[in-house]
Coordinates of C-alpha atoms in Angstrom, one line a residue:
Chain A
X15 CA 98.4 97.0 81.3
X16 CA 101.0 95.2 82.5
X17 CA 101.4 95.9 86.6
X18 CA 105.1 95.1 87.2
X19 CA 106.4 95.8 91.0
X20 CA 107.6 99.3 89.8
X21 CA 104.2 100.2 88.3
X22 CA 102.3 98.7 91.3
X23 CA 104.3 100.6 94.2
X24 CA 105.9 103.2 91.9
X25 CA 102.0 104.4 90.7
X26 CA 101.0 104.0 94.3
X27 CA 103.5 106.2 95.7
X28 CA 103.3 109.2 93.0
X29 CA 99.4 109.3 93.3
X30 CA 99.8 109.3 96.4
X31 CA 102.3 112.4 96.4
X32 CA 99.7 114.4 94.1
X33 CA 96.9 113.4 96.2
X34 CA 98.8 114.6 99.7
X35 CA 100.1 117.9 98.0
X36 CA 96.4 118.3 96.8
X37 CA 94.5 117.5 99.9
X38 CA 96.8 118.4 102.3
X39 CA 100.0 120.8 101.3
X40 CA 97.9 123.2 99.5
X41 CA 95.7 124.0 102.4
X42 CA 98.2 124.0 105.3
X43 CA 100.0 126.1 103.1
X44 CA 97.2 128.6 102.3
X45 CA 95.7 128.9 105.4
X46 CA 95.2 132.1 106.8
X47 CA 96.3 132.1 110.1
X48 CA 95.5 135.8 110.8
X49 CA 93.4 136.3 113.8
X50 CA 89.7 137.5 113.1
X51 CA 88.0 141.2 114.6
X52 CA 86.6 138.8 117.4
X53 CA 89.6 137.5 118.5
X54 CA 91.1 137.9 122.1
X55 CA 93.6 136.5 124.6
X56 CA 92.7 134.2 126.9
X57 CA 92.1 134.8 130.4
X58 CA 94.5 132.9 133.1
X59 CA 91.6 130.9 133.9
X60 CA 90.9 129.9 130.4
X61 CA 94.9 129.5 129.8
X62 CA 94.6 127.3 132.6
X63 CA 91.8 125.3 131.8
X64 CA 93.6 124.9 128.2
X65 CA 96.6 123.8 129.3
X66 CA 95.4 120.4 131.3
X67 CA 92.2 119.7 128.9
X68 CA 93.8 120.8 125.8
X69 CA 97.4 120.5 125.2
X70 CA 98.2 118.2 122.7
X71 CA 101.6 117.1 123.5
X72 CA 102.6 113.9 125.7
X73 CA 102.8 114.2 129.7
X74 CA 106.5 113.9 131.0
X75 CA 107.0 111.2 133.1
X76 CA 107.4 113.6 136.4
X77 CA 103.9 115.0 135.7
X78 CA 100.5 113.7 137.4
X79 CA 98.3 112.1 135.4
X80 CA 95.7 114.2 137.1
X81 CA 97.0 117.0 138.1
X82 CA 94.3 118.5 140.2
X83 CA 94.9 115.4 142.6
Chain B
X11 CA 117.6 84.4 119.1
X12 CA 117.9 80.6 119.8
X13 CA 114.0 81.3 121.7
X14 CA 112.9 82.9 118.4
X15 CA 114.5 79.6 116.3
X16 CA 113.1 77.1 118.1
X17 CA 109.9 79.2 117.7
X18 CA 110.4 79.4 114.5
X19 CA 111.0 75.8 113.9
X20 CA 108.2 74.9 116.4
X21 CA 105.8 76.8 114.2
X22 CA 107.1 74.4 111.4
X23 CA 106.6 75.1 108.0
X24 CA 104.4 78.5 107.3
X25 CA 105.5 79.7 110.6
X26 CA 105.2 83.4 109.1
X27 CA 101.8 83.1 107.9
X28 CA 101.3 81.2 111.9
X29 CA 102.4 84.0 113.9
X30 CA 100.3 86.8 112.9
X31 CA 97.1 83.9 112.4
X32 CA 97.4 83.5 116.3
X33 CA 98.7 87.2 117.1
X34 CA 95.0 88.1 115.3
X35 CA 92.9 85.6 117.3
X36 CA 94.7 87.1 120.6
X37 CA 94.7 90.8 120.0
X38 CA 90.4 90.2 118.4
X39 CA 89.5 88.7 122.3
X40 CA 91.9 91.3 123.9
X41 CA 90.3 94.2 121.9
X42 CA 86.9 93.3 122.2
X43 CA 87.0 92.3 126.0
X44 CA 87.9 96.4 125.9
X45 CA 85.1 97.0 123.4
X46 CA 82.4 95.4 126.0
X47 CA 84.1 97.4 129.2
X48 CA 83.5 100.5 127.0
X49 CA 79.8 99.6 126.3
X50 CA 79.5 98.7 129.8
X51 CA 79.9 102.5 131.0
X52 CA 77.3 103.9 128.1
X53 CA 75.1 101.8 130.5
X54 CA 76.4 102.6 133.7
X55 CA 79.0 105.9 133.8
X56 CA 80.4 104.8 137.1
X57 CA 81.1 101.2 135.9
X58 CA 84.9 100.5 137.1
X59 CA 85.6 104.9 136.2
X60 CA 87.4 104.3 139.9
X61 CA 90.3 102.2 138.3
X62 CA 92.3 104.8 136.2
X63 CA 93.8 102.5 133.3
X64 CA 90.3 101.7 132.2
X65 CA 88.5 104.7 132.1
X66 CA 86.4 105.0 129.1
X67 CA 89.0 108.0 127.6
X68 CA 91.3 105.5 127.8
X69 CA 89.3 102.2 127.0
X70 CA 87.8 103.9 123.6
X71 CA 91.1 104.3 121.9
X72 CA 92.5 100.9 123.3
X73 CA 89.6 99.4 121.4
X74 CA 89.8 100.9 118.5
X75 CA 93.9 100.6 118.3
X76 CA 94.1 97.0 119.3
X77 CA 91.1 95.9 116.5
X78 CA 92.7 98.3 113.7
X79 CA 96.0 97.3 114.3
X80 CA 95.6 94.2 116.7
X81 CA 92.7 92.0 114.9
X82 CA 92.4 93.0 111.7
X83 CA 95.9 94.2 110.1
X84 CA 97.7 91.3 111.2
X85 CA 94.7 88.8 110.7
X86 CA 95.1 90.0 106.9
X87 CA 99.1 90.2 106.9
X88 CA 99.1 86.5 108.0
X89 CA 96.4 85.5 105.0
X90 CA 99.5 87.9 102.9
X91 CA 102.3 86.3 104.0
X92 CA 101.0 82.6 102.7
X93 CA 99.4 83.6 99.4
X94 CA 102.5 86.0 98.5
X95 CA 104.7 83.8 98.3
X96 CA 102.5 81.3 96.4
X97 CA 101.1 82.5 94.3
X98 CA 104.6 84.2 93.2
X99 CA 106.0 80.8 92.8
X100 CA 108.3 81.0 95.9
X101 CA 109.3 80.7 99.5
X102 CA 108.3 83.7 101.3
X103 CA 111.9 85.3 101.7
X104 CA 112.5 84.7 105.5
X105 CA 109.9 83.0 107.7
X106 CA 112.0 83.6 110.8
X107 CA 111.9 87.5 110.3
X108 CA 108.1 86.9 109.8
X109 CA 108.2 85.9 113.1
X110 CA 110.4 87.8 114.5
X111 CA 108.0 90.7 113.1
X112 CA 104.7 89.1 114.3
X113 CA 106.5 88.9 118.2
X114 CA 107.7 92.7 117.9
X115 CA 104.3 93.5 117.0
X116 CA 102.8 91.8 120.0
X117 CA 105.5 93.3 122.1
X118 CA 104.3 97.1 120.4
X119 CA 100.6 96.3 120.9
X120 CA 101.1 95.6 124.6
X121 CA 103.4 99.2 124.7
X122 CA 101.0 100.8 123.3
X123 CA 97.8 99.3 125.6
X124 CA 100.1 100.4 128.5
X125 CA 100.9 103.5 126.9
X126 CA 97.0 104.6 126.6
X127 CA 96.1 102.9 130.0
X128 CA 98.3 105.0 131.4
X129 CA 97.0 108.3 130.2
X130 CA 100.0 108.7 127.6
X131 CA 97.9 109.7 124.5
X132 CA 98.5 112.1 122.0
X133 CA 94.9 112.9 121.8
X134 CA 94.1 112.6 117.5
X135 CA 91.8 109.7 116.8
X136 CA 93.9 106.8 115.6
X137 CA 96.7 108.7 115.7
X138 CA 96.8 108.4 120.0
X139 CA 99.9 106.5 120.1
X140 CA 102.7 107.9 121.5
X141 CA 105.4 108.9 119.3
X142 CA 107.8 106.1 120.7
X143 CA 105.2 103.4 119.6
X144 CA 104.3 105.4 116.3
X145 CA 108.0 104.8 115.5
X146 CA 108.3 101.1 116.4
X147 CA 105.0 100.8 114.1
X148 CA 106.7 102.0 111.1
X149 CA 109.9 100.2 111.7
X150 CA 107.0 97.3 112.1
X151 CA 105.7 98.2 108.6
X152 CA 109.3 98.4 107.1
X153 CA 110.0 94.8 108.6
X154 CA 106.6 93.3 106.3
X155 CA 107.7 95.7 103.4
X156 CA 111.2 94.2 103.2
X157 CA 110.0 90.9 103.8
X158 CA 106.8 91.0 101.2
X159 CA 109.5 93.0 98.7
X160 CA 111.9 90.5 98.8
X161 CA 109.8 87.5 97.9
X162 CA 108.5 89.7 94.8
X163 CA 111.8 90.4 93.9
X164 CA 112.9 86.3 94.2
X165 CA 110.0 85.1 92.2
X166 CA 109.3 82.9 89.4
X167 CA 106.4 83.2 88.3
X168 CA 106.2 86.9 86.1
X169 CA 102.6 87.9 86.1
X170 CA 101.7 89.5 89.4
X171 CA 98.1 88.3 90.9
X172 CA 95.9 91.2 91.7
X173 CA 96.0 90.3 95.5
X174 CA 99.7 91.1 95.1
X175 CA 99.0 94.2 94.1
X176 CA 96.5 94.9 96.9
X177 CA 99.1 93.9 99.3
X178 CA 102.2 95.3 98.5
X179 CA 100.2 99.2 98.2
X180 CA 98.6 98.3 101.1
X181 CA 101.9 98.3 103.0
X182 CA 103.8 100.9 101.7
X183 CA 101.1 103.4 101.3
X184 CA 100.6 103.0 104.6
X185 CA 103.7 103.0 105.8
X186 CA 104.2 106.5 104.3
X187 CA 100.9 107.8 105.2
X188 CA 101.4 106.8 108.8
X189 CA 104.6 109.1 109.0
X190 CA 102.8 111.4 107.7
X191 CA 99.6 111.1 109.5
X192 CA 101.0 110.5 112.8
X193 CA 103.8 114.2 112.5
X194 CA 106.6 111.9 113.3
X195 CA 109.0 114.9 112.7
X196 CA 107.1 116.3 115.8
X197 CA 107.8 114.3 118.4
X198 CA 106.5 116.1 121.5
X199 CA 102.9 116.6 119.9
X200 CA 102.5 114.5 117.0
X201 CA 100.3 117.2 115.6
X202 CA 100.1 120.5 113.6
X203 CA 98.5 123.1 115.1
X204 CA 95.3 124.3 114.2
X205 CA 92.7 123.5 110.9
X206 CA 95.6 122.3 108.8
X207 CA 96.2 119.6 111.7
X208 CA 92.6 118.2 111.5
X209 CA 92.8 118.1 107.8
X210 CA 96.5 116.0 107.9
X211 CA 94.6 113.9 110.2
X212 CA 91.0 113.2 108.5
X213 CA 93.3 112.3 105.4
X214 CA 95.3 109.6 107.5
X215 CA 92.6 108.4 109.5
X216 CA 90.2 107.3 106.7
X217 CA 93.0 106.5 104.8
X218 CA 94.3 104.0 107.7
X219 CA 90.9 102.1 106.6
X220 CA 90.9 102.9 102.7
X221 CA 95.0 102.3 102.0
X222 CA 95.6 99.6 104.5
X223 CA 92.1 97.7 105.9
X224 CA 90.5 97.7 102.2
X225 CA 93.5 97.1 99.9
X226 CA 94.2 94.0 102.5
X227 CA 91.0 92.4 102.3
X228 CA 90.6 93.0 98.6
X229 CA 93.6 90.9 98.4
X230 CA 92.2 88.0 100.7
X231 CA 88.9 88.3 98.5
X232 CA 90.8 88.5 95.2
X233 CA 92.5 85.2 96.7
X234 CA 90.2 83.1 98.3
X235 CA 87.2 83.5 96.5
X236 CA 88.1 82.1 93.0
X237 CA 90.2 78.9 94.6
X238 CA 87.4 78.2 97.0
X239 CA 84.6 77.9 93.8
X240 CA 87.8 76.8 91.2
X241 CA 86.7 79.7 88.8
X242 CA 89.0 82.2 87.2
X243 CA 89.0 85.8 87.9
X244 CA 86.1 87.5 86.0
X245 CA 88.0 90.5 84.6
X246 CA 91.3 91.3 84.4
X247 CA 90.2 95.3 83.4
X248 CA 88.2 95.6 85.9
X249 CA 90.6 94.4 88.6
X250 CA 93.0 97.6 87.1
X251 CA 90.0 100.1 87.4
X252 CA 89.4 98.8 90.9
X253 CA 92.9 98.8 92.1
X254 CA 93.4 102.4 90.9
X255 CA 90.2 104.1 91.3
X256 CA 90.7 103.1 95.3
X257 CA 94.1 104.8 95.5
X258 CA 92.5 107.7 93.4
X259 CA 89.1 108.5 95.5
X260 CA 89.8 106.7 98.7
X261 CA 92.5 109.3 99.6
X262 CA 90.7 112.4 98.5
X263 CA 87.8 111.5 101.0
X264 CA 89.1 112.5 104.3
X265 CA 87.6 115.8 104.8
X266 CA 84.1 114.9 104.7
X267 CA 84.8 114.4 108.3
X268 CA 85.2 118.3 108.3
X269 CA 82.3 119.6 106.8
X270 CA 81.3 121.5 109.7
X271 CA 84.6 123.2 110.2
X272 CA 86.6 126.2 108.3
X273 CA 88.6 124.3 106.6
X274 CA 88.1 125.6 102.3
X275 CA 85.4 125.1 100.5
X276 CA 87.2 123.2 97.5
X277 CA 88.2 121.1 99.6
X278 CA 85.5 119.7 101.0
X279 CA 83.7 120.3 97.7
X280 CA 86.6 117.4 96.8
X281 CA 85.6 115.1 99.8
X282 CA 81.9 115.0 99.0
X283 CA 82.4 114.8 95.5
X284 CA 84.6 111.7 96.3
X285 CA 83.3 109.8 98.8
X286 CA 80.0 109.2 96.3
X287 CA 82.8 109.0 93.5
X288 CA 83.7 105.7 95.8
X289 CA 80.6 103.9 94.0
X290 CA 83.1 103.0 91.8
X291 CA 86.0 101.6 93.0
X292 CA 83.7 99.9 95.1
X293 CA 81.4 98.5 92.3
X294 CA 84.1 97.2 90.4
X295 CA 85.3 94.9 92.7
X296 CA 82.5 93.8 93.6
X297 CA 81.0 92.8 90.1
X298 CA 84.4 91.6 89.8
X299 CA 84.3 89.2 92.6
X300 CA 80.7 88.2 92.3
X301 CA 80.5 87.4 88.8
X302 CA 83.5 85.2 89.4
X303 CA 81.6 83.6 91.8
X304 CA 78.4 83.3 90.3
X305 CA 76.1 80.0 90.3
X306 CA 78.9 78.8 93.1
X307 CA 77.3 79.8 96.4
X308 CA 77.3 76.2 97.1
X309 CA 81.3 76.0 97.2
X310 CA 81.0 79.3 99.3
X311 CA 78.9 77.7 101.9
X312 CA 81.2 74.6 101.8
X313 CA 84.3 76.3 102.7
X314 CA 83.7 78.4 106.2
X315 CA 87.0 80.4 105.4
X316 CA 85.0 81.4 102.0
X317 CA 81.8 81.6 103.8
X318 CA 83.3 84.9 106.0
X319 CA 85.6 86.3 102.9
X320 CA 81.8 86.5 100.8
X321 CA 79.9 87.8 103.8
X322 CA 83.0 90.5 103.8
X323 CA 81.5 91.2 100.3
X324 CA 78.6 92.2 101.3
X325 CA 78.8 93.6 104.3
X326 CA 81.7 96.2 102.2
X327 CA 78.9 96.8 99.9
X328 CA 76.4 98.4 103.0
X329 CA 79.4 100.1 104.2
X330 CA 80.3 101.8 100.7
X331 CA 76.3 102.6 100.2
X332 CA 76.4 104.5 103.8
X333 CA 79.7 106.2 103.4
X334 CA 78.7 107.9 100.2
X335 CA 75.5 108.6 101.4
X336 CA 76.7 110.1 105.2
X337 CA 79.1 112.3 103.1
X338 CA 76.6 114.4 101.5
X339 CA 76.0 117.4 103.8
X340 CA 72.6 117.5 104.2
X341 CA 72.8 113.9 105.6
X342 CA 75.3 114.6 107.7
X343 CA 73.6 117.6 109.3
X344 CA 71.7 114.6 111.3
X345 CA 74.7 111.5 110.8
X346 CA 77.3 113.9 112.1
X347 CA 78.9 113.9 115.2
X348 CA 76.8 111.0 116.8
X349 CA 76.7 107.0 116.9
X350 CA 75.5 106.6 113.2
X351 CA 79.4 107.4 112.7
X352 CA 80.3 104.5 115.1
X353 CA 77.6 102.4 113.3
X354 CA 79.1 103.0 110.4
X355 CA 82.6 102.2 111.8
X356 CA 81.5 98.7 113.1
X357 CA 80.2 97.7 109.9
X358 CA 83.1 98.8 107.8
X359 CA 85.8 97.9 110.1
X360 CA 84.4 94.9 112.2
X361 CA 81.9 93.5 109.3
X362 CA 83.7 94.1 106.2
X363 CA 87.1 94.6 107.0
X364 CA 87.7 91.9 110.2
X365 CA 85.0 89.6 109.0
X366 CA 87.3 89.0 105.8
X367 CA 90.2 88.8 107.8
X368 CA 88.7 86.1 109.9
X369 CA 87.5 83.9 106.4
X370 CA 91.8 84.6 105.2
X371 CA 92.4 82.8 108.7
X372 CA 90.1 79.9 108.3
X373 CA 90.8 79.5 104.9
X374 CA 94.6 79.2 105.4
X375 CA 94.9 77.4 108.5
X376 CA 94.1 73.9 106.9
X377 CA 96.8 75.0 104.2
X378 CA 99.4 76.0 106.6
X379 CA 98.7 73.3 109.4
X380 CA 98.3 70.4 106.6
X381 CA 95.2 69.5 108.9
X382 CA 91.5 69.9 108.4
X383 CA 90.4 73.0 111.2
X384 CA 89.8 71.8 114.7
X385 CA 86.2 72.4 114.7
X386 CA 84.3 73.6 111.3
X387 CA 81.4 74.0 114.5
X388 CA 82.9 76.5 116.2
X389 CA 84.0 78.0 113.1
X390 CA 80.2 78.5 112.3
X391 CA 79.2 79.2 115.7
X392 CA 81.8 82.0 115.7
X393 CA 80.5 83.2 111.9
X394 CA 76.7 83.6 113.6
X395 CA 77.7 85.1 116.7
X396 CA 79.7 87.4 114.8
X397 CA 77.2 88.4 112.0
X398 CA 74.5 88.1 114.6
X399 CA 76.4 91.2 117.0
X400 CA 77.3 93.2 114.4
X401 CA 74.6 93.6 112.7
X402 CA 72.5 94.1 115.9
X403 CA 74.6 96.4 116.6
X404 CA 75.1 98.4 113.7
X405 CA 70.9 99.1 113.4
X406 CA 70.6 100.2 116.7
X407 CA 73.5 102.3 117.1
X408 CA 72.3 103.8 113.5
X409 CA 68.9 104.5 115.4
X410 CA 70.8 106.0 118.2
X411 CA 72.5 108.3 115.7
X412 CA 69.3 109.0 114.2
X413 CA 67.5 110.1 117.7
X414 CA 70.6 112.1 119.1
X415 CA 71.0 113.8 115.5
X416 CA 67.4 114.7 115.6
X417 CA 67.5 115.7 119.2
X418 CA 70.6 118.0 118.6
X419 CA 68.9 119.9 115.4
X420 CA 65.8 120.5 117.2
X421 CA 67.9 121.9 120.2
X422 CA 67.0 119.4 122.8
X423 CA 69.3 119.6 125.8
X424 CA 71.8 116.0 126.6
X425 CA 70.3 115.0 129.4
X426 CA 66.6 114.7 128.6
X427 CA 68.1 112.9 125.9
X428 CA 70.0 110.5 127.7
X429 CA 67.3 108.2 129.2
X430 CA 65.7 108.2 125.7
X431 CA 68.8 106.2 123.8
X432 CA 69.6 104.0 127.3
X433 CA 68.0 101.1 126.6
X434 CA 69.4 100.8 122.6
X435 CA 73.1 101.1 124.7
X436 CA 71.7 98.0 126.7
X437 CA 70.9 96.4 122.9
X438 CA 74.5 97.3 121.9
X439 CA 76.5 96.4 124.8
X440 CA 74.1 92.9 124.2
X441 CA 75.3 92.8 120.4
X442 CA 78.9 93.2 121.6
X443 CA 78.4 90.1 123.4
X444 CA 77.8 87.7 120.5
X445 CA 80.9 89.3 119.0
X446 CA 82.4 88.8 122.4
X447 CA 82.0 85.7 122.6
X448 CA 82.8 85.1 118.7
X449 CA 86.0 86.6 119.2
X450 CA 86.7 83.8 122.4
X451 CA 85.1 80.6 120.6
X452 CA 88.0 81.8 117.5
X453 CA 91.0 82.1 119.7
X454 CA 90.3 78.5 121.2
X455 CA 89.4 77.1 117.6
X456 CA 92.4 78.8 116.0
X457 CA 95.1 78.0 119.5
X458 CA 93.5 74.4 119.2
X459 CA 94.2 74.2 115.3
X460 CA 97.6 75.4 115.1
X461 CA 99.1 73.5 118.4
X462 CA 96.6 71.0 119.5
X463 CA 94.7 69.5 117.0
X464 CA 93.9 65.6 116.7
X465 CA 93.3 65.9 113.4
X466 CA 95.0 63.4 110.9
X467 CA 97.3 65.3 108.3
X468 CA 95.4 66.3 104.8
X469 CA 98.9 66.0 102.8

């Protein structure tokens, strides 16, 4: 086999495209996101409690660090 | 510009290859100075938690960021950027935008150190970077890419090396798995939401180490190895089954971090089934690289950069063996979730992956300086202390794992365990100084080697 630049990064890239649709696009797009018979709303104290320990999105600038302090 | 010339020209010839050789030794002290301050409050909780920027939420991910993408990435680029173009037949197509890459990435990696100091984290292990950073990391990935591209595309010799191959995946892979991994098209969160989030990420975190650590320091091996004993590659076949079984298995293996979570069956049914599949990819470079080497262990010792590039061997071949073997699920039930995971980390990332990098460093730097290394001592010194603290380190944090596993299945409650693992956080935080102090002794040997070294000219 000879491993040219094309076959080197070309075969890299397409395995990698099968592998991600594979691994990753078929399950995010089969997921069931339907809620399950034990699911409820959070209470404000748990909504509360989500929002400083669990948000997953970056602080703005004009927000405390800590904001309890 | 006219500072980055007369950079450039004060680096001399190989100034590329220069930059990211001394932006590795730095980044390897900085990271592991943060390394130690983390082990320091497994000890003692309250050690320095009243100064904000180092708290340990803070300090963990500096660690690990600065060593994957501080130490070790750059320490293998800069072994890259001088066999590339060699053993291609060429120039490397621009040494000034080398540099000018290897001082962007410095200015990143100090962004991002800020960034995490000051609390700005977008919470996904090795993805934590803030979006502004993620971005300046893949323009700093398009930057090598161009540059490593280029010189392929200029040169004169036809028949591409195996390292080449290694490298030039290694880069664009990951530049295209970091986009992905990292939800660049979501700037305010960097995430999905929910299961399909954690699986995006298992698949970019392990692939961080299996599409850009590995396929870099197969590429060192691939190139050091046979010029240090003078013998030719042992197989030509089995360097195609190894280079393509990694991309095959490597990226299926993510979700074995997963098991315990809702994510499909199938899927992790895929994981399992290929993180033992890795046996193979693994194997094949490894029977590769050692029968090329065999009956020359002498030539090995001889050359210190060879010395850490073999040790890299081995030390990949304990980490394949433990990977497979943590992925099965009744393993993990006790491996899971505990510091056999960061045992296993060390020893793939610090003992394979950086130790490699380290033996690319010393065995380019008499190649690139044209003088013999400023102290083959220290060199040694550094190869001990490092061997010594990692594997130290890597027993008893995989005893550690063991106890808070077994503690965990049998229901035993955190703190009664706590006292019990104490002292082995003493034995690592102890470990952590040999590769401390490793990490110190190979900045001064490297600064001293590239700017101030006595040492009379080899050509």
């Amino acid at each position: 086999m000879k491993m040219t630049p094309t076959v080197v990064i070309g075969g890299a890239l397409v395995i990698l495209t099968v592998i991600v649709l594979l691994m990753v696009a078929w399950p995010y797009s089969t997921a069931d996101m339907t809620p399950s018979e034990i699911y409820r709303e959070r209470t404000d104290v748990e909504k509360a409690g989500f929002k400083i320990y669990h948000r997953q999105r970056l602080r703005l600038l004009s927000q405390p660090v800590h904001p309890g302090h | 510009m006219a500072s980055i010339v007369a950079f450039t020209e004060h680096l001399g010839s190989q100034a590329a290859a220069k930059a990211f050789t001394l932006t590795s030794a730095l980044w390897f002290a900085f990271a592991t100075s943060f390394g130690m301050i983390a082990a320091g409050y497994l000890i003692a909780p309250d050690f320095m938690s009243n100064i904000e920027f180092i708290q340990f939420g803070r300090v963990r991910p500096i660690h690990v960021n600065l060593v994957l993408f501080g130490f070790v990435t750059p320490g293998l680029l800069a072994a890259a950027l001088y066999y590339t173009p060699r053993l291609l037949r060429t120039q490397l197509y621009s040494q000034r935008l080398g540099v000018i890459t290897a001082m962007l990435w410095n200015l990143v990696l100090i962004v991002g150190v800020v960034s995490l100091g000051m609390g700005y984290s977008q919470g996904r292990e090795y993805a934590e970077l803030p979006w502004a950073v993620d971005m300046m990391i893949i323009g700093l990935f398009g930057l090598v890419i161009f540059n490593l591209f280029m010189t392929v595309h200029r040169r004169q010799e036809s028949i591409l090396y195996v390292s080449i191959w290694y490298a030039c995946a290694a880069v664009i892979l990951t530049a295209v798995g970091y986009c992905l991994g990292n939800v660049i098209w979501k700037p305010d969160s960097g995430a999905l939401l929910g299961i399909p989030d954690a699986i995006l990420l298992w698949f970019y975190g392990h692939n961080i180490f299996g599409l850009l650590l590995t396929p870099l320091a197969l590429g060192v091996a691939y190139y050091v190895l046979p010029l240090a004993t003078r013998s030719p590659l042992y197989s030509h076949t089995l360097s195609l089954i190894g280079f393509w079984s990694l991309i095959v298995v490597y990226t299926h293996v993510g979700t074995h971090h997963l098991l315990q979570v809702p994510v499909p069956t199938w899927l992790k049914a895929i994981s399992i089934v290929d993180s033992v599949a890795m046996v193979i990819p693994v194997m094949v470079f490894l029977i590769n690289i050692w029968f090329t080497v065999k009956g020359k262990l002498g030539d090995i010792h001889a050359d210190i950069g060879a010395k850490f590039v073999f040790t890299g061997t081995i030390m990949y071949f304990f980490a394949n063996i433990q990977g497979s073997f943590m992925a099965l699920p009744q393993v993990q039930r006790v491996t899971h979730f505990n510091n056999w995971v960061v045992a296993h980390a060390h020893l793939g990332v610090l003992a394979f992956a950086g130790i490699t990098a380290l033996g690319g460093l010393y065995f380019i730097l008499p190649k690139i300086t044209k003088k013999p290394l400023y102290s083959r001592y220290l060199a040694d010194l550094q190869y001990w202390l490092i061997l010594i603290g990692v594997s130290v380190m890597t027993v008893d944090l995989t005893i550690v794992g063991l106890i808070q596993g077994n503690a965990w299945l049998n229901g035993e409650t955190i703190y009664r365990v706590l006292p019990e693992i104490h002292l082995y956080y003493v034995i690592r935080a102890s470990a952590g100084l040999f590769i401390f102090a490793g990490a110190y002794l190979g900045l001064y040997n490297i600064v001293r080697t590239l700017f101030f070294n006595p040492g009379a000219a080899t050509e």
